[in-house]
Structure formats: C-alpha cells, structure tokens
Short mmCIF file of C-alpha atoms and ligand atoms in Angstrom, two decimals:
data_model
loop_
_atom_site.label_atom_id
_atom_site.label_comp_id
_atom_site.label_asym_id
_atom_site.label_seq_id
_atom_site.Cartn_x
_atom_site.Cartn_y
_atom_site.Cartn_z
CA MET A 28 60.44 76.68 183.54
CA SER A 29 62.23 78.96 185.88
CA SER A 30 63.30 82.25 184.47
CA PRO A 31 63.70 85.34 186.55
CA GLU A 32 62.41 87.50 183.74
CA ASN A 33 60.02 87.08 180.93
CA LYS A 34 62.27 87.78 177.95
CA TRP A 35 61.13 87.78 174.34
CA TRP A 36 63.48 84.96 173.35
CA ASN A 37 62.48 82.51 176.09
CA GLU A 38 59.74 80.99 173.97
CA ALA A 39 60.29 82.73 170.64
CA VAL A 40 59.97 80.95 167.32
CA ILE A 41 62.93 82.07 165.24
CA TYR A 42 62.93 81.55 161.49
CA GLN A 43 66.35 81.02 159.94
CA ILE A 44 66.78 82.65 156.55
CA TYR A 45 69.70 81.55 154.41
CA PRO A 46 69.92 84.74 152.32
CA ARG A 47 71.45 83.21 149.22
CA SER A 48 68.57 80.75 148.90
CA PHE A 49 65.51 82.69 149.97
CA GLN A 50 64.44 85.09 147.22
CA ASP A 51 66.35 86.68 144.38
CA SER A 52 65.26 90.22 143.49
CA ASN A 53 67.60 91.04 140.60
CA GLY A 54 67.72 87.95 138.42
CA ASP A 55 71.35 86.99 139.16
CA GLY A 56 70.30 83.58 140.45
CA GLU A 57 71.19 84.28 144.08
CA GLY A 58 68.93 85.40 146.90
CA ASP A 59 69.50 88.87 148.32
CA LEU A 60 68.38 91.28 151.03
CA LYS A 61 65.78 93.03 148.90
CA GLY A 62 64.34 89.62 148.09
CA ILE A 63 64.04 88.84 151.79
CA THR A 64 62.41 92.21 152.47
CA SER A 65 59.84 91.50 149.78
CA ARG A 66 58.88 88.24 151.52
CA LEU A 67 58.68 89.44 155.11
CA GLU A 68 54.88 89.40 155.15
CA TYR A 69 55.05 85.70 154.33
CA VAL A 70 57.40 85.20 157.26
CA ARG A 71 55.24 87.23 159.63
CA ASN A 72 52.13 85.30 158.52
CA LEU A 73 53.84 82.07 159.44
CA GLY A 74 53.49 83.22 163.03
CA VAL A 75 57.15 83.49 164.02
CA ASP A 76 58.61 86.07 166.39
CA ALA A 77 62.01 86.71 164.86
CA ILE A 78 64.26 85.98 161.93
CA TRP A 79 67.88 84.87 162.04
CA LEU A 80 69.84 85.84 158.94
CA SER A 81 72.84 83.71 158.00
CA PRO A 82 75.82 85.88 156.92
CA PHE A 83 75.34 88.49 154.22
CA TYR A 84 78.67 90.28 154.84
CA SER A 85 81.47 90.95 152.33
CA THR A 86 82.81 87.57 151.38
CA PRO A 87 84.63 85.69 148.64
CA ASN A 88 81.99 83.07 149.42
CA LYS A 89 84.26 80.06 149.79
CA ASP A 90 82.08 78.81 152.66
CA GLY A 91 78.63 80.21 151.98
CA GLY A 92 79.49 83.59 153.55
CA TYR A 93 80.96 82.09 156.76
CA ASP A 94 84.23 83.37 155.34
CA VAL A 95 83.88 87.05 156.19
CA ALA A 96 86.14 89.58 154.47
CA ASP A 97 84.54 92.66 156.05
CA PRO A 98 82.19 92.01 158.95
CA ARG A 99 80.79 95.54 158.87
CA ASN A 100 79.65 95.63 155.29
CA VAL A 101 77.19 93.89 153.00
CA ASP A 102 78.46 91.80 150.11
CA PRO A 103 77.28 93.20 146.76
CA ARG A 104 75.75 89.82 145.90
CA PHE A 105 73.29 90.47 148.77
CA GLY A 106 72.88 94.23 148.31
CA THR A 107 73.97 97.21 150.37
CA LEU A 108 73.96 98.46 153.93
CA GLU A 109 70.89 100.53 153.02
CA ASP A 110 69.14 97.32 151.98
CA ALA A 111 70.03 95.78 155.35
CA LYS A 112 68.61 98.81 157.16
CA GLU A 113 65.44 98.65 155.07
CA LEU A 114 65.08 94.94 155.88
CA PHE A 115 65.57 95.51 159.63
CA ASP A 116 63.10 98.41 159.64
CA LYS A 117 60.42 96.53 157.77
CA ALA A 118 60.86 93.48 159.98
CA HIS A 119 60.40 95.67 163.05
CA ALA A 120 57.37 97.34 161.56
CA LEU A 121 55.86 93.86 161.09
CA GLY A 122 56.66 92.94 164.68
CA LEU A 123 59.61 90.67 163.87
CA ARG A 124 62.96 90.86 165.69
CA VAL A 125 66.16 90.41 163.73
CA VAL A 126 69.06 88.18 164.77
CA VAL A 127 72.22 88.34 162.66
CA ASP A 128 75.15 85.96 162.45
CA ILE A 129 78.56 86.83 163.85
CA VAL A 130 81.58 84.74 162.90
CA PRO A 131 84.35 85.21 165.50
CA ASN A 132 86.43 82.06 165.07
CA HIS A 133 87.91 83.07 161.73
CA PHE A 134 88.01 85.69 159.02
CA SER A 135 88.23 85.14 155.29
CA SER A 136 91.78 85.03 153.94
CA GLU A 137 90.68 88.09 151.91
CA HIS A 138 90.14 90.17 155.06
CA LYS A 139 92.62 93.05 155.08
CA TRP A 140 94.17 91.80 158.33
CA PHE A 141 95.09 88.48 156.79
CA GLN A 142 96.47 90.09 153.66
CA GLU A 143 98.56 92.33 155.90
CA ALA A 144 99.72 89.30 157.88
CA LEU A 145 100.83 87.51 154.72
CA ASN A 146 102.85 90.55 153.73
CA SER A 147 104.42 90.99 157.17
CA PRO A 148 107.38 89.16 158.66
CA LYS A 149 107.32 86.30 161.17
CA GLY A 150 106.58 87.47 164.68
CA SER A 151 105.02 90.75 163.49
CA PRO A 152 101.91 92.23 165.19
CA ALA A 153 99.97 91.60 161.95
CA ARG A 154 100.69 87.86 162.16
CA ASN A 155 99.83 87.81 165.84
CA ARG A 156 96.15 88.45 165.06
CA PHE A 157 96.01 84.91 163.66
CA HIS A 158 97.76 81.66 164.58
CA PHE A 159 101.01 81.73 162.60
CA TYR A 160 103.79 79.38 163.72
CA ASP A 161 106.89 77.68 162.44
CA GLY A 162 106.46 74.02 161.56
CA LYS A 163 108.06 71.08 163.34
CA ASP A 164 110.45 71.04 160.42
CA ALA A 165 110.48 72.60 156.97
CA ASN A 166 107.62 70.41 155.71
CA THR A 167 105.68 69.46 158.83
CA PRO A 168 103.00 71.71 160.36
CA PRO A 169 103.09 72.64 164.07
CA ASN A 170 100.68 69.84 164.95
CA ASN A 171 98.64 67.06 163.36
CA TRP A 172 95.11 68.49 163.72
CA ILE A 173 92.67 67.75 160.91
CA SER A 174 90.34 70.46 159.58
CA LEU A 175 86.62 70.01 160.17
CA PHE A 176 86.21 70.21 156.42
CA GLY A 177 88.87 67.52 155.82
CA GLY A 178 92.61 67.73 155.14
CA PRO A 179 95.21 69.35 157.43
CA SER A 180 94.27 72.28 159.70
CA TRP A 181 97.41 74.13 158.59
CA THR A 182 98.50 75.83 155.41
CA GLN A 183 102.08 76.92 154.75
CA THR A 184 102.87 80.42 153.54
CA SER A 185 105.63 81.40 151.14
CA ASP A 186 108.11 82.19 153.94
CA GLY A 187 107.65 78.71 155.45
CA GLN A 188 105.38 79.58 158.40
CA TRP A 189 102.01 77.87 158.82
CA TYR A 190 98.64 79.30 159.78
CA LEU A 191 95.83 77.49 161.54
CA HIS A 192 92.39 77.01 160.00
CA LEU A 193 89.93 74.70 161.68
CA PHE A 194 87.74 75.01 158.57
CA ASP A 195 88.74 75.82 154.98
CA SER A 196 92.23 77.15 154.21
CA SER A 197 90.45 80.39 153.21
CA GLN A 198 89.21 80.76 156.83
CA PRO A 199 92.27 81.54 159.01
CA ASP A 200 91.51 81.25 162.73
CA LEU A 201 91.75 84.43 164.77
CA ASN A 202 93.97 84.67 167.83
CA TRP A 203 91.62 85.68 170.63
CA GLU A 204 94.51 86.27 172.99
CA ASN A 205 95.25 89.39 170.99
CA PRO A 206 93.25 92.34 172.40
CA GLU A 207 92.95 93.86 168.92
CA VAL A 208 90.70 90.94 167.97
CA MET A 209 88.39 91.56 170.91
CA ALA A 210 88.28 95.28 170.12
CA ASP A 211 87.41 94.66 166.49
CA PHE A 212 84.53 92.35 167.37
CA GLU A 213 83.21 94.85 169.88
CA ARG A 214 83.04 97.32 167.00
CA THR A 215 81.21 94.79 164.87
CA ILE A 216 78.69 94.00 167.59
CA LYS A 217 77.93 97.67 168.13
CA PHE A 218 77.80 98.32 164.40
CA TRP A 219 74.94 95.84 163.84
CA LEU A 220 73.13 96.74 167.04
CA ASP A 221 73.26 100.40 166.04
CA LEU A 222 71.83 99.49 162.64
CA GLY A 223 68.91 97.83 164.41
CA ALA A 224 69.77 94.15 164.95
CA ASP A 225 68.19 92.60 168.05
CA GLY A 226 70.74 89.89 168.61
CA PHE A 227 73.38 87.52 167.31
CA ARG A 228 73.80 83.89 166.41
CA ILE A 229 77.43 83.17 167.29
CA ASP A 230 79.18 80.88 164.84
CA VAL A 231 81.49 78.20 166.33
CA ALA A 232 81.05 79.90 169.70
CA HIS A 233 82.96 77.11 171.44
CA GLY A 234 86.06 77.43 169.24
CA LEU A 235 87.65 80.75 170.07
CA ALA A 236 90.17 79.62 172.67
CA LYS A 237 92.81 77.06 171.71
CA GLU A 238 95.13 75.03 173.90
CA ASP A 239 98.18 72.87 173.24
CA ILE A 240 98.78 74.24 169.77
CA HIS A 241 102.27 72.77 169.76
CA LYS A 242 101.14 69.29 170.72
CA ASP A 243 99.98 66.51 168.43
CA HIS A 244 96.59 64.99 169.13
CA TYR A 245 96.81 61.28 170.00
CA ASP A 246 94.36 60.32 167.22
CA PRO A 247 93.50 63.22 164.90
CA GLN A 248 91.59 61.05 162.43
CA GLY A 249 89.53 59.53 165.22
CA LEU A 250 88.75 62.99 166.54
CA SER A 251 87.88 64.26 163.10
CA ASP A 252 85.54 61.29 162.55
CA ALA A 253 83.99 61.82 165.97
CA LEU A 254 83.20 65.41 164.99
CA ARG A 255 81.43 64.29 161.80
CA LEU A 256 77.83 63.30 162.12
CA ASP A 257 77.92 61.19 159.00
CA VAL A 258 80.60 58.88 160.41
CA LEU A 259 79.17 56.04 162.49
CA MET A 260 80.96 55.40 165.76
CA GLU A 261 80.15 53.68 169.00
CA VAL A 262 78.65 56.29 171.36
CA GLU A 263 81.15 55.82 174.17
CA LYS A 264 84.10 55.97 171.83
CA ARG A 265 82.76 59.14 170.23
CA ASN A 266 82.14 60.71 173.61
CA SER A 267 85.64 59.99 174.77
CA TYR A 268 87.06 61.94 171.81
CA LEU A 269 84.60 64.76 172.28
CA ALA A 270 85.21 65.15 175.97
CA ASN A 271 88.58 66.78 175.44
CA ILE A 272 89.32 68.68 172.25
CA PRO A 273 92.26 71.08 172.32
CA PHE A 274 90.51 73.58 170.05
CA PHE A 275 86.92 73.39 171.34
CA ASP A 276 85.17 74.34 174.54
CA ARG A 277 88.23 75.55 176.40
CA ASP A 278 87.42 77.50 179.55
CA GLY A 279 88.97 80.65 178.04
CA VAL A 280 85.94 81.24 175.77
CA HIS A 281 83.72 82.23 178.64
CA GLU A 282 85.67 85.36 179.45
CA ILE A 283 84.94 86.57 175.91
CA TYR A 284 81.19 86.08 176.31
CA ARG A 285 81.13 87.76 179.67
CA SER A 286 82.56 90.84 178.06
CA TRP A 287 80.15 90.63 175.10
CA ARG A 288 77.26 90.35 177.54
CA LYS A 289 78.22 93.70 179.00
CA ILE A 290 77.89 95.25 175.55
CA PHE A 291 74.50 93.62 174.97
CA ASP A 292 73.26 94.83 178.34
CA SER A 293 74.49 98.35 177.69
CA TYR A 294 71.69 98.61 175.08
CA GLN A 295 69.40 98.77 178.05
CA SER A 296 65.95 99.18 176.58
CA ARG A 297 66.54 96.86 173.64
CA ASP A 298 66.62 93.34 175.13
CA ILE A 299 69.49 92.11 172.98
CA MET A 300 69.93 88.34 172.84
CA ALA A 301 72.67 85.98 171.67
CA VAL A 302 72.44 82.32 170.77
CA ALA A 303 75.58 80.21 170.65
CA GLU A 304 76.43 77.50 168.19
CA VAL A 305 78.12 75.08 170.56
CA TRP A 306 78.96 71.49 169.74
CA VAL A 307 80.22 70.27 173.08
CA HIS A 308 80.24 67.17 175.13
CA PRO A 309 78.78 66.28 177.56
CA PRO A 310 75.68 68.47 176.88
CA LYS A 311 75.95 69.89 180.38
CA ARG A 312 79.03 71.80 179.20
CA ALA A 313 76.77 73.76 176.84
CA THR A 314 74.84 75.20 179.76
CA LEU A 315 77.99 77.04 180.88
CA TYR A 316 77.47 79.35 177.90
CA VAL A 317 74.11 80.49 179.28
CA ARG A 318 75.22 81.35 182.78
CA PRO A 319 73.48 84.53 183.92
CA ASP A 320 76.38 86.79 182.90
CA GLU A 321 77.03 85.12 179.52
CA LEU A 322 74.79 84.33 176.54
CA HIS A 323 71.05 83.69 176.40
CA GLN A 324 70.59 80.51 174.39
CA PHE A 325 72.56 77.69 172.80
CA PHE A 326 71.48 75.38 170.00
CA ASN A 327 70.51 71.93 171.04
CA PHE A 328 71.93 69.77 168.29
CA ASP A 329 71.22 66.53 170.02
CA VAL A 330 67.52 66.70 169.17
CA MET A 331 68.24 68.05 165.70
CA ASN A 332 70.25 64.94 164.93
CA ALA A 333 68.22 62.51 166.98
CA PRO A 334 66.93 59.31 165.42
CA PHE A 335 63.14 58.97 165.29
CA ASP A 336 63.22 56.81 168.38
CA SER A 337 61.08 57.29 171.45
CA GLU A 338 63.65 56.27 174.07
CA TYR A 339 66.33 58.47 172.53
CA LEU A 340 64.02 61.45 172.21
CA TYR A 341 62.66 61.10 175.70
CA LYS A 342 66.13 61.01 177.21
CA SER A 343 67.51 63.80 175.08
CA ILE A 344 64.58 66.17 175.64
CA SER A 345 64.09 65.48 179.33
CA ASP A 346 67.83 65.75 180.02
CA MET A 347 67.98 69.10 178.26
CA LEU A 348 64.99 70.47 180.15
CA GLY A 349 66.72 69.56 183.39
CA LEU A 350 70.10 70.95 182.37
CA VAL A 351 69.01 74.43 181.33
CA LYS A 352 66.95 74.76 184.46
CA GLU A 353 70.15 74.63 186.49
CA GLN A 354 71.15 77.94 184.87
CA SER A 355 67.64 79.44 184.93
CA ALA A 356 67.85 79.48 181.14
CA TRP A 357 65.45 78.16 178.52
CA PRO A 358 66.09 75.41 175.99
CA THR A 359 65.99 75.69 172.21
CA TRP A 360 64.66 73.09 169.80
CA CYS A 361 65.36 72.73 166.12
CA LEU A 362 64.99 70.06 163.46
CA SER A 363 67.11 71.42 160.58
CA ASN A 364 69.57 74.08 159.60
CA HIS A 365 71.82 75.00 156.69
CA ASP A 366 74.48 72.48 157.80
CA SER A 367 72.30 69.41 158.15
CA GLU A 368 70.21 67.21 155.94
CA ARG A 369 66.67 68.59 155.76
CA VAL A 370 64.53 66.92 158.40
CA ALA A 371 61.98 65.59 155.86
CA SER A 372 64.81 63.68 154.18
CA ARG A 373 66.56 62.68 157.38
CA ILE A 374 63.64 61.06 159.20
CA GLY A 375 60.92 61.07 156.50
CA ALA A 376 58.13 63.47 155.60
CA ASP A 377 55.56 62.07 158.06
CA ALA A 378 57.96 61.94 160.98
CA ALA A 379 59.09 65.49 160.20
CA ARG A 380 55.51 66.81 160.49
CA ALA A 381 55.00 64.86 163.68
CA MET A 382 58.27 66.07 165.22
CA ALA A 383 57.36 69.68 164.46
CA LEU A 384 54.19 69.38 166.55
CA PHE A 385 56.12 67.55 169.24
CA ILE A 386 58.76 70.23 169.72
CA PHE A 387 56.44 73.23 169.25
CA GLY A 388 54.58 72.26 172.41
CA LEU A 389 57.70 72.12 174.56
CA PRO A 390 58.79 74.96 176.83
CA GLY A 391 61.55 77.00 175.21
CA SER A 392 62.36 78.56 171.90
CA ALA A 393 62.02 76.84 168.51
CA TYR A 394 64.11 77.46 165.40
CA VAL A 395 62.66 76.78 161.95
CA PHE A 396 64.98 76.59 158.93
CA ASN A 397 63.53 78.27 155.83
CA GLY A 398 61.71 75.70 153.72
CA GLN A 399 61.19 73.36 156.66
CA GLU A 400 57.65 74.75 156.97
CA LEU A 401 57.01 73.51 153.43
CA GLY A 402 58.16 69.99 154.27
CA LEU A 403 60.88 70.45 151.69
CA PRO A 404 63.28 67.53 151.25
CA SER A 405 67.01 68.06 150.68
CA GLY A 406 67.74 69.02 147.09
CA GLU A 407 69.47 66.62 144.78
CA MET A 408 72.08 67.68 142.26
CA SER A 409 74.91 66.40 140.18
CA ASP A 410 78.40 66.67 141.58
CA SER A 411 79.28 69.35 139.06
CA ASP A 412 76.72 71.65 140.73
CA ARG A 413 78.18 71.29 144.22
CA GLN A 414 79.73 74.29 145.93
CA ASP A 415 80.39 73.25 149.52
CA PRO A 416 84.09 73.23 150.50
CA ILE A 417 83.48 69.96 152.34
CA TYR A 418 82.89 68.27 148.99
CA PHE A 419 86.16 69.59 147.59
CA ARG A 420 88.34 69.17 150.69
CA THR A 421 87.31 65.53 151.08
CA GLY A 422 87.94 64.83 147.41
CA GLY A 423 84.22 64.20 146.89
CA LYS A 424 84.05 61.53 149.61
CA GLN A 425 81.53 63.63 151.50
CA LYS A 426 78.86 65.34 149.45
CA GLY A 427 78.58 68.31 151.81
CA ARG A 428 75.68 70.55 152.74
CA ASP A 429 74.41 71.93 149.44
CA GLY A 430 71.27 69.77 149.60
CA ALA A 431 69.88 71.86 152.46
CA ARG A 432 70.74 75.09 150.67
CA VAL A 433 68.84 74.65 147.42
CA PRO A 434 66.67 77.79 146.95
CA LEU A 435 63.04 77.92 148.05
CA PRO A 436 60.17 77.22 145.63
CA TRP A 437 57.60 80.03 145.76
CA SER A 438 55.16 79.71 142.89
CA GLY A 439 54.33 78.32 139.45
CA ASP A 440 54.66 74.91 137.87
CA GLN A 441 58.26 74.89 136.81
CA ALA A 442 61.68 75.27 138.38
CA PRO A 443 62.97 77.75 139.52
CA PHE A 444 59.46 78.36 140.90
CA GLY A 445 59.63 82.14 141.32
CA PHE A 446 62.91 82.10 143.23
CA THR A 447 64.72 83.92 140.43
CA THR A 448 64.21 85.01 136.86
CA GLY A 449 67.78 83.84 136.15
CA LYS A 450 69.64 80.58 136.66
CA PRO A 451 69.54 79.58 140.34
CA TRP A 452 72.93 79.06 141.99
CA LEU A 453 71.83 75.54 142.94
CA PRO A 454 69.18 73.74 140.87
CA LEU A 455 65.60 73.51 142.15
CA GLN A 456 63.91 70.22 141.39
CA ASP A 457 61.03 70.06 138.89
CA SER A 458 59.39 67.61 141.27
CA TRP A 459 59.03 70.44 143.84
CA LYS A 460 55.82 71.69 142.17
CA GLU A 461 53.82 70.51 145.16
CA PHE A 462 56.13 72.17 147.63
CA THR A 463 55.70 75.74 146.41
CA VAL A 464 54.27 78.28 148.83
CA GLU A 465 51.55 79.03 146.28
CA HIS A 466 50.52 75.38 146.04
CA GLU A 467 50.68 74.71 149.78
CA GLU A 468 48.68 77.80 150.66
CA LYS A 469 45.73 76.32 148.76
CA ASP A 470 45.99 72.87 150.34
CA PRO A 471 44.50 72.71 153.85
CA SER A 472 46.51 69.59 154.67
CA SER A 473 49.85 71.04 153.55
CA SER A 474 52.88 71.28 155.77
CA LEU A 475 52.72 75.08 155.48
CA ASN A 476 49.18 75.18 156.82
CA LEU A 477 50.13 72.75 159.59
CA TYR A 478 52.97 75.08 160.67
CA ARG A 479 50.73 78.15 160.52
CA SER A 480 48.07 76.51 162.68
CA ALA A 481 50.65 75.07 165.05
CA LEU A 482 52.40 78.38 165.63
CA LYS A 483 49.08 80.16 166.23
CA ILE A 484 47.88 77.58 168.75
CA ARG A 485 51.33 77.47 170.33
CA ARG A 486 51.22 81.17 171.00
CA GLU A 487 47.69 81.04 172.40
CA GLU A 488 47.87 77.85 174.41
CA PHE A 489 51.41 76.78 175.22
CA VAL A 490 53.61 79.84 175.65
CA GLY A 491 53.96 80.63 179.31
CA SER A 492 51.95 77.64 180.45
CA GLY A 493 54.62 76.07 182.60
CA GLU A 494 56.39 72.77 182.82
CA ILE A 495 55.55 69.45 181.22
CA LYS A 496 54.61 66.08 182.64
CA TRP A 497 55.70 63.02 180.69
CA THR A 498 54.02 59.72 180.04
CA LYS A 499 55.50 57.07 177.81
CA THR A 500 54.49 53.63 176.69
CA ASP A 501 56.18 51.42 174.12
CA GLY A 502 57.13 53.69 171.28
CA VAL A 503 54.60 56.39 172.19
CA LEU A 504 55.80 59.52 173.87
CA ALA A 505 53.45 62.03 175.45
CA TYR A 506 53.57 65.07 177.67
CA LYS A 507 51.01 67.36 179.14
CA ARG A 508 51.59 71.07 179.17
CA GLY A 509 48.89 73.33 180.58
CA ASN A 510 45.63 71.75 179.48
CA ILE A 511 46.99 70.11 176.38
CA GLU A 512 48.34 66.65 175.84
CA VAL A 513 50.95 66.22 173.12
CA ILE A 514 51.37 62.68 171.81
CA ILE A 515 53.73 61.32 169.19
CA ASN A 516 53.46 57.78 167.89
CA ILE A 517 56.88 56.37 167.04
CA SER A 518 55.68 52.77 167.12
CA ASP A 519 54.48 50.81 164.10
CA LYS A 520 50.88 50.41 165.35
CA PRO A 521 48.01 52.92 165.60
CA TYR A 522 47.64 54.31 169.12
CA PRO A 523 44.15 54.88 170.60
CA ILE A 524 43.45 58.48 171.65
CA ASN A 525 40.70 60.21 173.59
CA GLY A 526 39.74 63.85 173.65
CA LYS A 527 39.22 66.87 171.46
CA VAL A 528 41.80 67.16 168.68
CA LEU A 529 43.24 70.67 168.56
CA LEU A 530 45.71 69.85 165.83
CA ALA A 531 47.17 66.72 164.30
CA SER A 532 50.04 66.14 161.91
CA HIS A 533 47.89 63.62 160.02
CA PRO A 534 44.19 62.77 159.86
CA VAL A 535 43.16 61.07 163.10
CA THR A 536 39.97 59.38 164.27
CA ASP A 537 40.02 57.52 167.55
CA SER A 538 43.61 56.52 167.01
CA LEU A 539 46.88 58.13 166.08
CA PRO A 540 48.65 56.50 163.13
CA PRO A 541 52.38 55.65 163.27
CA ALA A 542 54.73 58.61 162.60
CA ALA A 543 52.04 61.12 163.59
CA ALA A 544 51.52 63.55 166.46
CA VAL A 545 48.48 65.20 167.97
CA TRP A 546 47.60 68.04 170.33
CA LEU A 547 44.64 66.92 172.42
CA LEU A 548 42.36 68.51 174.95
CA PRO A 549 41.71 65.43 177.11
C1 NOJ I 608 79.12 76.74 161.35
C2 NOJ I 608 78.29 77.24 160.22
O1 NOJ I 608 76.94 76.98 160.50
C3 NOJ I 608 78.78 76.55 158.97
O2 NOJ I 608 77.93 76.76 157.88
C4 NOJ I 608 80.18 77.01 158.69
O3 NOJ I 608 80.70 76.31 157.60
C5 NOJ I 608 81.10 76.78 159.90
N1 NOJ I 608 80.47 77.16 161.14
C6 NOJ I 608 82.36 77.58 159.77
O4 NOJ I 608 82.09 78.93 159.91
#
C-alpha cells in the first residue's frame, strides 16, 4: 500500500465497545465506563491497538445514545467525566489508543439549543441552528422525505412549523450552514482531545449538508427502501436511488472536514485520527472523505454486508484496495457493528471464523465489534424487550438492531453471565454458556483463542508487509501477502492445500473444508 507516512491507524485493529452492553459495574443492568475500565486488560490481551467507544454522552437514550443532549458531558447511566478520564488513562497505560464517537448530524431534542428553538419564534436565530420551515400548507411538511427509521422526516411544532429529522423525531438535524454549529463542534472536538481521546468515529459523516429541502423526492419510499439493507432490491435500481440523495453526500460536507482536519493536526505530537461513517454510492465517492486534507479512514460497509460469495468478495475487496490507493489512504475492514446483524448469525458461525482470518491478513485497518471475537450470535428476545426506535417507528415491521446489542457474557453458567448483578437491559440467552469469555479461554479451539492467535500473528507477519497478490479458482479465494498465503474456501467441496499451517479457522489436514480459511507458509 502506498502511504506517505507510517501512521498508527493504517493497520490498526480497533475494537468497538458498545458501552451499554459491555460490563456493568454498579448493578443497574446497564454497562458503564467503570465496567469498561475494569475489562481493559481483557481488551489489551486480545491484541488490538485501539478501542472505539460508542456514545456515552448525556442522552435521553431514545437511540442508544446517538441522541446527544450534551456532547461535552457523560450521561449518569455511564458514569462521570472523571470515569472517562480514568478509562482513557488506563487504556493509554496499557498501550491502547482511544477513539470516541462524535454525532454531528443531529442533537437530541433535549439539547438546550433545541429546547430554546422550540420556545423561540419562527425565523429566530435559535431556530436557525436546526432545519425549521413552514409546511407546504397547514398540514403538509416542507417535503416528502422519509426518515431512515421509518415515518416522515418532519415533525410539526405547536406553532405550525416543521423541523427536519433524518432519524427519530427526538434527533433534530443540525443546520451546518450556521457558523454557531461549526463553532460548537470545534469546542466538542477539542474537549475530548484535551481529555485524552486519540480520535473520532464520525456518525453519519455524509449527512451534514442538505440540498433541495423545499423539493419533493421523486420516489421517497423507493429511496427509503434503497437505504435499508433488509429490503431486497435489484442492484442497479438500488444504485440509481443511491447515486443522488438530497440529504447525503453533498459536496458541502467536505469543507467541514477540511476544517476539522486543521484542528486534528494542531495537536501536533498526538497523531489524531478520524474515521467516517459514510454510506455512499458509488464506493469511489467514499474516498473523497480521505483526501489528504480531510479524514483518515472511512468504514467499508460493502464487505460488512457482503454475502459469503467468492466472486462478490473478490470484487468488493479488490475494488476497495484500488480505490483507497488513489488517495494514498488505507482501507478498513469490518464484519459487524452495533447496527448490523452479528456476523455469526448473518453468514453462519463457520463462515464468520473464516472471514475473520481472511480480512485480518489484508492490508489496512480492521474493526472488531465487541463480542464478535467470541463468535457470539445476535441475541433473540421477545418484542416487549425491544428498545430500538426502528422497531417502534416502523410499527414493529422491522425488528431493529437490538439483537447486536445484547450484553456480553463473561463468566458462569447462567445468564446474565457476569455482565451485571442486576437485570440486564436486554436479556442474555441461557444458551450462551459456551460463549462466555471464561469458557472460551479454556477451549483451545474457541473463537476467542482464534482471534487472539490471529491478531498476534497478524502483527508479527502481515503488518507492513506490502501488497497482496490474488489467485482464485471456483469458489476458493486466495491471496499472498509477504510470505503467507491466505485461502478461504467458499465452495461446497474440500480444497487441497500444501504448506505449513500457521493458523486455520477449522481443523485442516491436507485439505481445507468448506467455510474455512487458513494462513499457510507455502
Ligand atoms: C449511525 C449509528 O451507528 C446508529 O446507531 C444511529 O442510530 C444513527 N447513526 C443515527 O445517529
């Protein structure tokens, strides 16, 4: 890979912690910062380089903390600012960097700015920090956009005006044309950097600039379906919707990141990084966010959502490697996050192990979602346990993302497996006995031990060892990086192999079983 400098994030493994689900320290059934701090040795021993913490800021928690009421404070459910500082310091002492989330597309409706806007007249400076407009008529919003969580993107206030929310009605979109918004986020960025954060994961990074707010979309339901991964749609049709979305990936967003980059770079000796959540089409558009004067990484969702299919994976991975090279940036690879079905449920437990080995050998940075290392499936629950606004805004039609957010099982034989001494906010399954950290630590063939070995060998053998060379034959995909050959068998027949096995996702002899991967010294 071509990179002018050898930066820590180029090939870092970054472990995503969803604070509410990681470890509870006070028995209230929800994970918290002290809980995370108490488990940092576990994280370090996994062999990762950094952690990314999903939001732990003041929040009414209508969207799992992505509804921020005060971006420069810690919500009491997670602890205090002192707890955050203690977490950052301990992580650093263990050699882990800390990436925190920043949520610039919207605030919570409980943020003081929005409360002020509601209590201020039409056209006031307080309303101008958000997108408040008159409707087309008394009962019709300014346009027909549909929220990403279902239902209209607009909510009417008591004086008849409407405000825009691409997500839940409790998440009013900010107006980035207002310089006060930029100034406030600059404060937030500096606040967390001064407390010790090493970087940011930027939520909905492609959404900050909006165009054509007073125009109807030609097919809002089609667009909304195209944006949902659970709705099947012919690829070309989907791509035609995605190629031009009035509220996503407008050119205006880049100016914002150029100015953020100046702040990051002003922390000269600290090597601050930022990774963008960008759902854009075509994927080449995503590389604009990592131009040399903008951000450092963007998530590659194509591989995260890819079917377990050799042609698809080959094209998606090789295209991405080519695209980032054009910007002298590095790719990122991930298999799961807090918004998606867990990979072990999405493609199956065997394929999930195999895919982990396959992506860990690639040049670039890898993200691991907490629990993925255990091979954890998505949690199951009854509808009365669900908390995701997607479930409520679609009238239960879509189940939402709670399955990925069920707390982690740590130890013991019974739910909640050491996560809490209280009642967990989402139920852990009794059947997860074999997925606890305690259980997997003792089992040499566990997913946890596979991840630990893989990340150790990755660091020693792959990192920095240059580009890859592909070979592929009928359902079997392979690449060579440095001295090692990485092979994944996506066919339904065993595949003969030759060489010294460094690591394999499943027991291998002279052949690699279906849905398995191996690292070989030929
Ligand atoms: C993306 C986040 O990952 C997701 O959890 C959240 O609901 C939306 N952005 C809105 O902030």
